[in-house]
């Protein structure tokens, strides 16, 4: 049964050093407050899997030295430019990047969701993405004739972590249109969600709310973290904090500036 | 002669390329392609359907982040836009890195969906305003997605053209080469040749890129600009003078 | 752009003789009013694909001589017993049945949804279902070692047909938790939905309703058909009409009784 | 000695088999397995989680009809119930047809999810009240799902037992055979042998099926019966005397 944790930190115990951690794309509900809590705890050697891309979350974790490997289709700050700590780590050869393409990550999570060992995907053939992925295979389509097709192994993370608008006390989490969060939870052994608020009553009792609800059955722990995606957006709730992201991009351009950012916005508990 | 901005010319050119299709999708941070798609829709009286992926309002997706790719896989996206940190003369695009992959000189964000969409969207329009030997290279350092594929590889899509700040290249998949289709007004073929790192085909008299019609400019500056302002307020303000909207009310939440 | 048809019959023009028609299971929103309209029109030689089972809908269509082939995991009337016309047709050797298993149909529709030519599925090996499906393949899992696994070809119906609580004038259809209806629409070339009522405004404008909405982009035509799933249930709206289904089971046990049923409940326009 | 009904005995036996697991799912039209699962939950103080697929209220699925199967594929369903028009001595079940497949003598509805769930749910309990040579056969005419698989075939689940109106058979996958585990009170081993079409293993002194405890009967007739009445009102009324509820209000609709 899911635990509704009193403290954010208590909800995060399943995220351990070396953990295979799945996180959503920048506009699907990123658990930024939880991410800052993990950095404060000093988490190490994460194997981060972005579904299918990441922005500030990955850059912060990489800059803070928490990540050994990242599997992703992209890490960038969008209109705020490149992700400076990601870029610095890669050009320094200090980070293992498993480059993918968005639909491959979606499909590989769906394979795990369905208990399938692999899933096929069109495209990819002739790309260097495929060339460098020795965990992917090309077979001749058994239904075709001389028709090569890529097979991707299922991705089964140990923990999925995201932020959503609300949960109820049974641990049901309302995710709305962000269906990839359901797939992420189904594919992962454990799922932790932070939410803006608790909903009174059971989300599954109302057919309209139920349609956008990830059942508590899949949830390990929930914690309330108001504005928990900040400075990233929470769809339909608040936009990205552009001024803050601009400040981040500027500070994180240097290691000293990044340290200043961590001090000010991560390690200072009042700011987090 | 009509006055117009470079952005208006590019959007007009791209709108012409879109043609009579059902569905155009435009990725993030692409105001000029978005302008083109919306212009095409206005000119087509509501067709094509335009999805602006950056906008909650201007796309219909309710099945999560996978739906764009599933939709493309179903053959339901006719036109998409891609770019590249590097683009080469065979239409290969690089969104990953420059230099040795293990310890690259430059790292870009990553390939996003290109390695799939380039294969399954019939008309992919490459768009890169920076026209230089840095961006348009003889051979990309990393192939995020190849411009062409062997005949036995499943491929229903690929590049149709490359639009830059200087010119329009058409892509010939059979020849695996670009052809200089037109040069934008106030630019020259020599300028294009001098700033392009790859070889391309060219006829003797390269035409000037067709200018936006009065009707297209009228539409862009009117209805299109207003639609755009929802998604690209700064762009709509800078190019079309749409007043910056007041901070919009958050849409309803449960 | 989807058409909101004025008459139910007008919405059904895409369902032609010989059509590969996908329909949902008995408790997901079966378009029974539309089914009766198709029988009245005298539709023939349907290739019916149930996602993943069917009950009264398939039995009626089979009894009325509209079906050449059915692909399904089951046809039965649940607590009301066997499906009499299905059973009679099969024992008479008058119907081609492609027997499947529920997750195979779900997976094969998802393959089409994802533009994949095939999808793997565990299980099935050693079953006679697999034995009689010459359109399925067994390969050795390329990620395993002497690990046979079944591959199913994608199912791409020509038309999907279902009933839902509501639609708006843009053709967006609210399907709630019945996510297989979205997959069915994504997988099918055209989708026709009947609905209880029209919703004022756009379903996609409200994040809570949008979470349960199938976008009009996938919809060919919508028609309003109040109680359009009757006598089957519409989840959260009305239950099955048990008395009617009991009457059906009794009448349909004989060909004469079935003819009486058709006369009374299908061909009599007032009853339909 | 306590008075009890046959249904109470069967539910009690099945509840014992369920054991200490996380999640039991019960398919449609299965009131006795549903009673057993709810009894196990009461005895386990809320564990296991019970999904009654027939009930909107008693299952959590929000991802469409596939979620049950996906959930099982993820290893998140520990116990499920299957039946068969025919069941044979190797645990094969037939939900399709009797006689020649092209033109069968009898046609059942179909295999439903059995050909998958039998492979991936660790404890599948076969439940068939009719104990006869018609249902329990030497060899099924159609294998909807096999009782066992070769060692190289991926299989994390399979039959653990077969419960009938006469007895309990335990299944031994290594021997591919059932073993008569117990005979229900007021029935005999001879009756079982006479009505079973397949061979099975048997010890000399076959025990009597354990009777439901007073505590189990109390729980079944109280909280369990009330929960059941939501889904199986007629069964709950007939067996446990729960008053038939007034026609329930339809739950909220959008």
JSON list of C-alpha atoms in Angstrom, two decimals, chain C residues 41-243:
[
{"chain": "C", "resi": 41, "resn": "UNK", "atom": "CA", "xyz": [-29.01, -1.80, -44.17]},
{"chain": "C", "resi": 42, "resn": "UNK", "atom": "CA", "xyz": [-28.19, -5.47, -44.88]},
{"chain": "C", "resi": 43, "resn": "UNK", "atom": "CA", "xyz": [-24.44, -5.22, -44.50]},
{"chain": "C", "resi": 44, "resn": "UNK", "atom": "CA", "xyz": [-22.56, -8.33, -45.65]},
{"chain": "C", "resi": 45, "resn": "UNK", "atom": "CA", "xyz": [-19.28, -10.19, -45.25]},
{"chain": "C", "resi": 46, "resn": "UNK", "atom": "CA", "xyz": [-17.87, -8.18, -42.39]},
{"chain": "C", "resi": 47, "resn": "UNK", "atom": "CA", "xyz": [-14.47, -9.12, -41.07]},
{"chain": "C", "resi": 48, "resn": "UNK", "atom": "CA", "xyz": [-15.20, -8.41, -37.45]},
{"chain": "C", "resi": 49, "resn": "UNK", "atom": "CA", "xyz": [-12.35, -7.92, -34.97]},
{"chain": "C", "resi": 50, "resn": "UNK", "atom": "CA", "xyz": [-13.29, -7.83, -31.30]},
{"chain": "C", "resi": 51, "resn": "UNK", "atom": "CA", "xyz": [-11.02, -5.98, -28.89]},
{"chain": "C", "resi": 52, "resn": "UNK", "atom": "CA", "xyz": [-10.74, -8.43, -27.30]},
{"chain": "C", "resi": 53, "resn": "UNK", "atom": "CA", "xyz": [-14.15, -10.15, -26.97]},
{"chain": "C", "resi": 54, "resn": "UNK", "atom": "CA", "xyz": [-17.75, -9.58, -28.02]},
{"chain": "C", "resi": 55, "resn": "UNK", "atom": "CA", "xyz": [-21.19, -10.57, -26.86]},
{"chain": "C", "resi": 56, "resn": "UNK", "atom": "CA", "xyz": [-24.59, -9.52, -28.22]},
{"chain": "C", "resi": 57, "resn": "UNK", "atom": "CA", "xyz": [-23.09, -7.37, -30.98]},
{"chain": "C", "resi": 58, "resn": "UNK", "atom": "CA", "xyz": [-21.22, -10.23, -32.63]},
{"chain": "C", "resi": 59, "resn": "UNK", "atom": "CA", "xyz": [-24.05, -12.68, -32.04]},
{"chain": "C", "resi": 60, "resn": "UNK", "atom": "CA", "xyz": [-26.62, -10.39, -33.68]},
{"chain": "C", "resi": 61, "resn": "UNK", "atom": "CA", "xyz": [-24.42, -9.63, -36.67]},
{"chain": "C", "resi": 62, "resn": "UNK", "atom": "CA", "xyz": [-23.57, -13.32, -37.11]},
{"chain": "C", "resi": 63, "resn": "UNK", "atom": "CA", "xyz": [-27.19, -14.41, -36.77]},
{"chain": "C", "resi": 64, "resn": "UNK", "atom": "CA", "xyz": [-28.27, -11.79, -39.30]},
{"chain": "C", "resi": 65, "resn": "UNK", "atom": "CA", "xyz": [-25.75, -13.13, -41.80]},
{"chain": "C", "resi": 66, "resn": "UNK", "atom": "CA", "xyz": [-23.51, -10.05, -41.81]},
{"chain": "C", "resi": 67, "resn": "UNK", "atom": "CA", "xyz": [-20.21, -11.67, -40.83]},
{"chain": "C", "resi": 68, "resn": "UNK", "atom": "CA", "xyz": [-17.79, -13.76, -42.88]},
{"chain": "C", "resi": 69, "resn": "UNK", "atom": "CA", "xyz": [-14.90, -13.85, -40.41]},
{"chain": "C", "resi": 70, "resn": "UNK", "atom": "CA", "xyz": [-14.50, -13.00, -36.77]},
{"chain": "C", "resi": 71, "resn": "UNK", "atom": "CA", "xyz": [-11.25, -12.55, -34.89]},
{"chain": "C", "resi": 72, "resn": "UNK", "atom": "CA", "xyz": [-11.84, -12.66, -31.16]},
{"chain": "C", "resi": 73, "resn": "UNK", "atom": "CA", "xyz": [-10.84, -14.10, -27.82]},
{"chain": "C", "resi": 74, "resn": "UNK", "atom": "CA", "xyz": [-14.42, -15.03, -27.01]},
{"chain": "C", "resi": 75, "resn": "UNK", "atom": "CA", "xyz": [-18.04, -14.54, -27.98]},
{"chain": "C", "resi": 76, "resn": "UNK", "atom": "CA", "xyz": [-20.53, -15.22, -25.23]},
{"chain": "C", "resi": 77, "resn": "UNK", "atom": "CA", "xyz": [-23.36, -13.66, -23.32]},
{"chain": "C", "resi": 78, "resn": "UNK", "atom": "CA", "xyz": [-21.61, -13.90, -19.94]},
{"chain": "C", "resi": 79, "resn": "UNK", "atom": "CA", "xyz": [-24.10, -14.68, -17.19]},
{"chain": "C", "resi": 80, "resn": "UNK", "atom": "CA", "xyz": [-26.78, -15.10, -19.88]},
{"chain": "C", "resi": 81, "resn": "UNK", "atom": "CA", "xyz": [-24.98, -18.10, -21.33]},
{"chain": "C", "resi": 82, "resn": "UNK", "atom": "CA", "xyz": [-23.45, -19.00, -24.65]},
{"chain": "C", "resi": 83, "resn": "UNK", "atom": "CA", "xyz": [-23.91, -16.74, -27.67]},
{"chain": "C", "resi": 84, "resn": "UNK", "atom": "CA", "xyz": [-26.51, -18.85, -29.53]},
{"chain": "C", "resi": 85, "resn": "UNK", "atom": "CA", "xyz": [-26.04, -17.61, -33.10]},
{"chain": "C", "resi": 86, "resn": "UNK", "atom": "CA", "xyz": [-22.25, -17.66, -32.82]},
{"chain": "C", "resi": 87, "resn": "UNK", "atom": "CA", "xyz": [-22.38, -21.18, -31.44]},
{"chain": "C", "resi": 88, "resn": "UNK", "atom": "CA", "xyz": [-24.81, -22.32, -34.13]},
{"chain": "C", "resi": 89, "resn": "UNK", "atom": "CA", "xyz": [-22.73, -20.80, -36.92]},
{"chain": "C", "resi": 90, "resn": "UNK", "atom": "CA", "xyz": [-19.49, -22.35, -35.65]},
{"chain": "C", "resi": 91, "resn": "UNK", "atom": "CA", "xyz": [-20.95, -25.82, -35.12]},
{"chain": "C", "resi": 92, "resn": "UNK", "atom": "CA", "xyz": [-22.47, -25.59, -38.61]},
{"chain": "C", "resi": 93, "resn": "UNK", "atom": "CA", "xyz": [-19.05, -24.71, -40.02]},
{"chain": "C", "resi": 94, "resn": "UNK", "atom": "CA", "xyz": [-20.56, -21.51, -41.42]},
{"chain": "C", "resi": 95, "resn": "UNK", "atom": "CA", "xyz": [-18.24, -18.95, -39.86]},
{"chain": "C", "resi": 96, "resn": "UNK", "atom": "CA", "xyz": [-14.49, -18.46, -39.99]},
{"chain": "C", "resi": 97, "resn": "UNK", "atom": "CA", "xyz": [-13.20, -17.89, -36.47]},
{"chain": "C", "resi": 98, "resn": "UNK", "atom": "CA", "xyz": [-9.69, -16.64, -35.85]},
{"chain": "C", "resi": 99, "resn": "UNK", "atom": "CA", "xyz": [-9.35, -17.59, -32.20]},
{"chain": "C", "resi": 100, "resn": "UNK", "atom": "CA", "xyz": [-7.04, -15.35, -30.22]},
{"chain": "C", "resi": 101, "resn": "UNK", "atom": "CA", "xyz": [-6.34, -14.49, -26.60]},
{"chain": "C", "resi": 102, "resn": "UNK", "atom": "CA", "xyz": [-7.20, -11.13, -25.06]},
{"chain": "C", "resi": 103, "resn": "UNK", "atom": "CA", "xyz": [-3.68, -9.71, -24.60]},
{"chain": "C", "resi": 104, "resn": "UNK", "atom": "CA", "xyz": [-2.77, -10.74, -28.16]},
{"chain": "C", "resi": 105, "resn": "UNK", "atom": "CA", "xyz": [-5.54, -8.57, -29.55]},
{"chain": "C", "resi": 106, "resn": "UNK", "atom": "CA", "xyz": [-4.64, -5.67, -27.27]},
{"chain": "C", "resi": 107, "resn": "UNK", "atom": "CA", "xyz": [-0.99, -5.97, -28.28]},
{"chain": "C", "resi": 108, "resn": "UNK", "atom": "CA", "xyz": [-1.70, -6.29, -32.01]},
{"chain": "C", "resi": 109, "resn": "UNK", "atom": "CA", "xyz": [-3.80, -3.12, -31.95]},
{"chain": "C", "resi": 110, "resn": "UNK", "atom": "CA", "xyz": [-1.03, -1.37, -30.05]},
{"chain": "C", "resi": 111, "resn": "UNK", "atom": "CA", "xyz": [1.42, -2.49, -32.72]},
{"chain": "C", "resi": 112, "resn": "UNK", "atom": "CA", "xyz": [-0.70, -0.77, -35.34]},
{"chain": "C", "resi": 113, "resn": "UNK", "atom": "CA", "xyz": [-1.04, 2.27, -33.08]},
{"chain": "C", "resi": 114, "resn": "UNK", "atom": "CA", "xyz": [2.74, 2.50, -32.94]},
{"chain": "C", "resi": 115, "resn": "UNK", "atom": "CA", "xyz": [3.33, 1.86, -36.64]},
{"chain": "C", "resi": 116, "resn": "UNK", "atom": "CA", "xyz": [5.15, -1.36, -35.79]},
{"chain": "C", "resi": 117, "resn": "UNK", "atom": "CA", "xyz": [4.76, -4.33, -38.16]},
{"chain": "C", "resi": 118, "resn": "UNK", "atom": "CA", "xyz": [4.58, -6.81, -35.27]},
{"chain": "C", "resi": 119, "resn": "UNK", "atom": "CA", "xyz": [4.73, -7.09, -31.50]},
{"chain": "C", "resi": 120, "resn": "UNK", "atom": "CA", "xyz": [5.93, -9.91, -29.28]},
{"chain": "C", "resi": 121, "resn": "UNK", "atom": "CA", "xyz": [3.82, -11.63, -26.65]},
{"chain": "C", "resi": 122, "resn": "UNK", "atom": "CA", "xyz": [4.73, -14.10, -23.93]},
{"chain": "C", "resi": 123, "resn": "UNK", "atom": "CA", "xyz": [2.57, -17.14, -23.36]},
{"chain": "C", "resi": 124, "resn": "UNK", "atom": "CA", "xyz": [0.75, -18.93, -26.20]},
{"chain": "C", "resi": 125, "resn": "UNK", "atom": "CA", "xyz": [3.48, -21.47, -26.91]},
{"chain": "C", "resi": 126, "resn": "UNK", "atom": "CA", "xyz": [2.03, -24.96, -26.78]},
{"chain": "C", "resi": 127, "resn": "UNK", "atom": "CA", "xyz": [-1.54, -23.75, -27.24]},
{"chain": "C", "resi": 128, "resn": "UNK", "atom": "CA", "xyz": [-3.78, -24.72, -30.13]},
{"chain": "C", "resi": 129, "resn": "UNK", "atom": "CA", "xyz": [-4.56, -21.04, -30.54]},
{"chain": "C", "resi": 130, "resn": "UNK", "atom": "CA", "xyz": [-1.04, -20.57, -31.81]},
{"chain": "C", "resi": 131, "resn": "UNK", "atom": "CA", "xyz": [-1.18, -23.82, -33.76]},
{"chain": "C", "resi": 132, "resn": "UNK", "atom": "CA", "xyz": [-4.12, -22.63, -35.86]},
{"chain": "C", "resi": 133, "resn": "UNK", "atom": "CA", "xyz": [-2.85, -19.08, -36.40]},
{"chain": "C", "resi": 134, "resn": "UNK", "atom": "CA", "xyz": [-0.67, -19.28, -39.47]},
{"chain": "C", "resi": 135, "resn": "UNK", "atom": "CA", "xyz": [-0.42, -15.49, -39.42]},
{"chain": "C", "resi": 136, "resn": "UNK", "atom": "CA", "xyz": [1.57, -15.60, -36.17]},
{"chain": "C", "resi": 137, "resn": "UNK", "atom": "CA", "xyz": [5.26, -16.44, -35.95]},
{"chain": "C", "resi": 138, "resn": "UNK", "atom": "CA", "xyz": [7.55, -17.90, -33.31]},
{"chain": "C", "resi": 139, "resn": "UNK", "atom": "CA", "xyz": [11.13, -16.64, -33.21]},
{"chain": "C", "resi": 140, "resn": "UNK", "atom": "CA", "xyz": [14.02, -17.21, -30.87]},
{"chain": "C", "resi": 141, "resn": "UNK", "atom": "CA", "xyz": [14.24, -14.10, -28.66]},
{"chain": "C", "resi": 142, "resn": "UNK", "atom": "CA", "xyz": [17.36, -12.29, -29.94]},
{"chain": "C", "resi": 143, "resn": "UNK", "atom": "CA", "xyz": [18.02, -11.04, -26.41]},
{"chain": "C", "resi": 144, "resn": "UNK", "atom": "CA", "xyz": [17.69, -14.50, -24.90]},
{"chain": "C", "resi": 145, "resn": "UNK", "atom": "CA", "xyz": [19.15, -17.94, -25.33]},
{"chain": "C", "resi": 146, "resn": "UNK", "atom": "CA", "xyz": [16.92, -20.69, -26.73]},
{"chain": "C", "resi": 147, "resn": "UNK", "atom": "CA", "xyz": [13.92, -18.61, -25.72]},
{"chain": "C", "resi": 148, "resn": "UNK", "atom": "CA", "xyz": [11.01, -18.96, -28.16]},
{"chain": "C", "resi": 149, "resn": "UNK", "atom": "CA", "xyz": [8.56, -16.07, -28.29]},
{"chain": "C", "resi": 150, "resn": "UNK", "atom": "CA", "xyz": [5.48, -15.36, -30.38]},
{"chain": "C", "resi": 151, "resn": "UNK", "atom": "CA", "xyz": [5.29, -12.37, -32.73]},
{"chain": "C", "resi": 152, "resn": "UNK", "atom": "CA", "xyz": [1.87, -11.05, -33.70]},
{"chain": "C", "resi": 153, "resn": "UNK", "atom": "CA", "xyz": [1.33, -8.95, -36.82]},
{"chain": "C", "resi": 154, "resn": "UNK", "atom": "CA", "xyz": [-0.20, -5.51, -36.28]},
{"chain": "C", "resi": 155, "resn": "UNK", "atom": "CA", "xyz": [-3.98, -5.31, -36.66]},
{"chain": "C", "resi": 156, "resn": "UNK", "atom": "CA", "xyz": [-5.02, -2.35, -38.80]},
{"chain": "C", "resi": 157, "resn": "UNK", "atom": "CA", "xyz": [-8.80, -2.28, -39.13]},
{"chain": "C", "resi": 158, "resn": "UNK", "atom": "CA", "xyz": [-10.47, -0.22, -41.80]},
{"chain": "C", "resi": 159, "resn": "UNK", "atom": "CA", "xyz": [-13.08, 1.11, -39.40]},
{"chain": "C", "resi": 160, "resn": "UNK", "atom": "CA", "xyz": [-13.48, 1.21, -35.63]},
{"chain": "C", "resi": 161, "resn": "UNK", "atom": "CA", "xyz": [-16.99, 1.60, -34.23]},
{"chain": "C", "resi": 162, "resn": "UNK", "atom": "CA", "xyz": [-17.95, 2.25, -30.61]},
{"chain": "C", "resi": 163, "resn": "UNK", "atom": "CA", "xyz": [-20.34, 4.11, -28.32]},
{"chain": "C", "resi": 164, "resn": "UNK", "atom": "CA", "xyz": [-19.25, 6.68, -25.74]},
{"chain": "C", "resi": 165, "resn": "UNK", "atom": "CA", "xyz": [-20.82, 9.05, -23.22]},
{"chain": "C", "resi": 166, "resn": "UNK", "atom": "CA", "xyz": [-20.37, 12.26, -25.18]},
{"chain": "C", "resi": 167, "resn": "UNK", "atom": "CA", "xyz": [-18.69, 14.16, -27.97]},
{"chain": "C", "resi": 168, "resn": "UNK", "atom": "CA", "xyz": [-18.33, 17.82, -28.82]},
{"chain": "C", "resi": 169, "resn": "UNK", "atom": "CA", "xyz": [-19.01, 19.55, -32.11]},
{"chain": "C", "resi": 170, "resn": "UNK", "atom": "CA", "xyz": [-15.33, 19.34, -33.06]},
{"chain": "C", "resi": 171, "resn": "UNK", "atom": "CA", "xyz": [-15.67, 15.55, -32.98]},
{"chain": "C", "resi": 172, "resn": "UNK", "atom": "CA", "xyz": [-13.69, 15.05, -29.78]},
{"chain": "C", "resi": 173, "resn": "UNK", "atom": "CA", "xyz": [-15.11, 12.04, -27.95]},
{"chain": "C", "resi": 174, "resn": "UNK", "atom": "CA", "xyz": [-14.99, 11.50, -24.20]},
{"chain": "C", "resi": 175, "resn": "UNK", "atom": "CA", "xyz": [-14.03, 7.87, -23.53]},
{"chain": "C", "resi": 176, "resn": "UNK", "atom": "CA", "xyz": [-12.97, 8.03, -19.86]},
{"chain": "C", "resi": 177, "resn": "UNK", "atom": "CA", "xyz": [-11.14, 4.97, -18.60]},
{"chain": "C", "resi": 178, "resn": "UNK", "atom": "CA", "xyz": [-11.86, 2.96, -21.78]},
{"chain": "C", "resi": 179, "resn": "UNK", "atom": "CA", "xyz": [-8.37, 3.62, -23.12]},
{"chain": "C", "resi": 180, "resn": "UNK", "atom": "CA", "xyz": [-8.62, 0.68, -25.53]},
{"chain": "C", "resi": 181, "resn": "UNK", "atom": "CA", "xyz": [-11.02, 2.84, -27.53]},
{"chain": "C", "resi": 182, "resn": "UNK", "atom": "CA", "xyz": [-8.20, 5.32, -28.13]},
{"chain": "C", "resi": 183, "resn": "UNK", "atom": "CA", "xyz": [-5.88, 2.51, -29.18]},
{"chain": "C", "resi": 184, "resn": "UNK", "atom": "CA", "xyz": [-8.60, 1.14, -31.45]},
{"chain": "C", "resi": 185, "resn": "UNK", "atom": "CA", "xyz": [-9.04, 4.54, -33.10]},
{"chain": "C", "resi": 186, "resn": "UNK", "atom": "CA", "xyz": [-5.30, 5.08, -33.46]},
{"chain": "C", "resi": 187, "resn": "UNK", "atom": "CA", "xyz": [-4.93, 1.65, -35.06]},
{"chain": "C", "resi": 188, "resn": "UNK", "atom": "CA", "xyz": [-7.86, 2.02, -37.46]},
{"chain": "C", "resi": 189, "resn": "UNK", "atom": "CA", "xyz": [-7.97, 3.99, -40.68]},
{"chain": "C", "resi": 190, "resn": "UNK", "atom": "CA", "xyz": [-11.35, 5.51, -39.77]},
{"chain": "C", "resi": 191, "resn": "UNK", "atom": "CA", "xyz": [-13.29, 5.71, -36.53]},
{"chain": "C", "resi": 192, "resn": "UNK", "atom": "CA", "xyz": [-17.01, 6.18, -36.04]},
{"chain": "C", "resi": 193, "resn": "UNK", "atom": "CA", "xyz": [-18.43, 6.94, -32.62]},
{"chain": "C", "resi": 194, "resn": "UNK", "atom": "CA", "xyz": [-21.99, 7.12, -31.44]},
{"chain": "C", "resi": 195, "resn": "UNK", "atom": "CA", "xyz": [-22.54, 9.08, -28.24]},
{"chain": "C", "resi": 196, "resn": "UNK", "atom": "CA", "xyz": [-25.22, 9.65, -25.65]},
{"chain": "C", "resi": 197, "resn": "UNK", "atom": "CA", "xyz": [-25.15, 13.40, -26.12]},
{"chain": "C", "resi": 198, "resn": "UNK", "atom": "CA", "xyz": [-23.27, 16.40, -27.46]},
{"chain": "C", "resi": 199, "resn": "UNK", "atom": "CA", "xyz": [-21.16, 18.40, -25.02]},
{"chain": "C", "resi": 200, "resn": "UNK", "atom": "CA", "xyz": [-21.29, 22.16, -25.31]},
{"chain": "C", "resi": 201, "resn": "UNK", "atom": "CA", "xyz": [-17.83, 23.61, -25.73]},
{"chain": "C", "resi": 202, "resn": "UNK", "atom": "CA", "xyz": [-14.60, 21.83, -26.55]},
{"chain": "C", "resi": 203, "resn": "UNK", "atom": "CA", "xyz": [-13.68, 18.79, -24.45]},
{"chain": "C", "resi": 204, "resn": "UNK", "atom": "CA", "xyz": [-9.99, 19.53, -24.91]},
{"chain": "C", "resi": 205, "resn": "UNK", "atom": "CA", "xyz": [-10.31, 22.93, -23.27]},
{"chain": "C", "resi": 206, "resn": "UNK", "atom": "CA", "xyz": [-10.85, 21.46, -19.81]},
{"chain": "C", "resi": 207, "resn": "UNK", "atom": "CA", "xyz": [-7.76, 19.57, -18.55]},
{"chain": "C", "resi": 208, "resn": "UNK", "atom": "CA", "xyz": [-9.90, 17.20, -16.49]},
{"chain": "C", "resi": 209, "resn": "UNK", "atom": "CA", "xyz": [-12.17, 16.24, -19.38]},
{"chain": "C", "resi": 210, "resn": "UNK", "atom": "CA", "xyz": [-9.27, 16.28, -21.83]},
{"chain": "C", "resi": 211, "resn": "UNK", "atom": "CA", "xyz": [-7.60, 13.47, -19.87]},
{"chain": "C", "resi": 212, "resn": "UNK", "atom": "CA", "xyz": [-10.43, 11.15, -20.95]},
{"chain": "C", "resi": 213, "resn": "UNK", "atom": "CA", "xyz": [-10.90, 12.49, -24.47]},
{"chain": "C", "resi": 214, "resn": "UNK", "atom": "CA", "xyz": [-10.11, 10.88, -27.80]},
{"chain": "C", "resi": 215, "resn": "UNK", "atom": "CA", "xyz": [-9.30, 13.80, -30.12]},
{"chain": "C", "resi": 216, "resn": "UNK", "atom": "CA", "xyz": [-11.54, 14.47, -33.09]},
{"chain": "C", "resi": 217, "resn": "UNK", "atom": "CA", "xyz": [-8.44, 14.27, -35.27]},
{"chain": "C", "resi": 218, "resn": "UNK", "atom": "CA", "xyz": [-8.93, 10.49, -35.34]},
{"chain": "C", "resi": 219, "resn": "UNK", "atom": "CA", "xyz": [-12.69, 10.59, -35.85]},
{"chain": "C", "resi": 220, "resn": "UNK", "atom": "CA", "xyz": [-14.47, 10.20, -39.18]},
{"chain": "C", "resi": 221, "resn": "UNK", "atom": "CA", "xyz": [-18.01, 10.70, -37.97]},
{"chain": "C", "resi": 222, "resn": "UNK", "atom": "CA", "xyz": [-20.02, 11.06, -34.79]},
{"chain": "C", "resi": 223, "resn": "UNK", "atom": "CA", "xyz": [-23.75, 10.54, -34.32]},
{"chain": "C", "resi": 224, "resn": "UNK", "atom": "CA", "xyz": [-25.89, 11.07, -31.28]},
{"chain": "C", "resi": 225, "resn": "UNK", "atom": "CA", "xyz": [-27.66, 7.86, -30.24]},
{"chain": "C", "resi": 226, "resn": "UNK", "atom": "CA", "xyz": [-29.18, 8.11, -26.77]},
{"chain": "C", "resi": 227, "resn": "UNK", "atom": "CA", "xyz": [-28.89, 4.80, -24.93]},
{"chain": "C", "resi": 228, "resn": "UNK", "atom": "CA", "xyz": [-26.92, 3.72, -27.97]},
{"chain": "C", "resi": 229, "resn": "UNK", "atom": "CA", "xyz": [-25.26, 0.81, -26.15]},
{"chain": "C", "resi": 230, "resn": "UNK", "atom": "CA", "xyz": [-28.60, -0.68, -25.05]},
{"chain": "C", "resi": 231, "resn": "UNK", "atom": "CA", "xyz": [-29.17, -3.44, -24.08]},
{"chain": "C", "resi": 232, "resn": "UNK", "atom": "CA", "xyz": [-25.46, -3.60, -23.24]},
{"chain": "C", "resi": 233, "resn": "UNK", "atom": "CA", "xyz": [-24.10, -1.36, -20.50]},
{"chain": "C", "resi": 234, "resn": "UNK", "atom": "CA", "xyz": [-22.38, 1.98, -20.81]},
{"chain": "C", "resi": 235, "resn": "UNK", "atom": "CA", "xyz": [-19.87, 2.16, -17.97]},
{"chain": "C", "resi": 236, "resn": "UNK", "atom": "CA", "xyz": [-20.80, 4.68, -15.27]},
{"chain": "C", "resi": 237, "resn": "UNK", "atom": "CA", "xyz": [-24.00, 5.51, -17.18]},
{"chain": "C", "resi": 238, "resn": "UNK", "atom": "CA", "xyz": [-26.33, 2.55, -17.35]},
{"chain": "C", "resi": 239, "resn": "UNK", "atom": "CA", "xyz": [-26.12, -1.16, -16.61]},
{"chain": "C", "resi": 240, "resn": "UNK", "atom": "CA", "xyz": [-26.91, -4.02, -18.96]},
{"chain": "C", "resi": 241, "resn": "UNK", "atom": "CA", "xyz": [-30.62, -4.67, -19.49]},
{"chain": "C", "resi": 242, "resn": "UNK", "atom": "CA", "xyz": [-30.66, -8.12, -17.96]},
{"chain": "C", "resi": 243, "resn": "UNK", "atom": "CA", "xyz": [-34.32, -8.81, -18.73]}
]
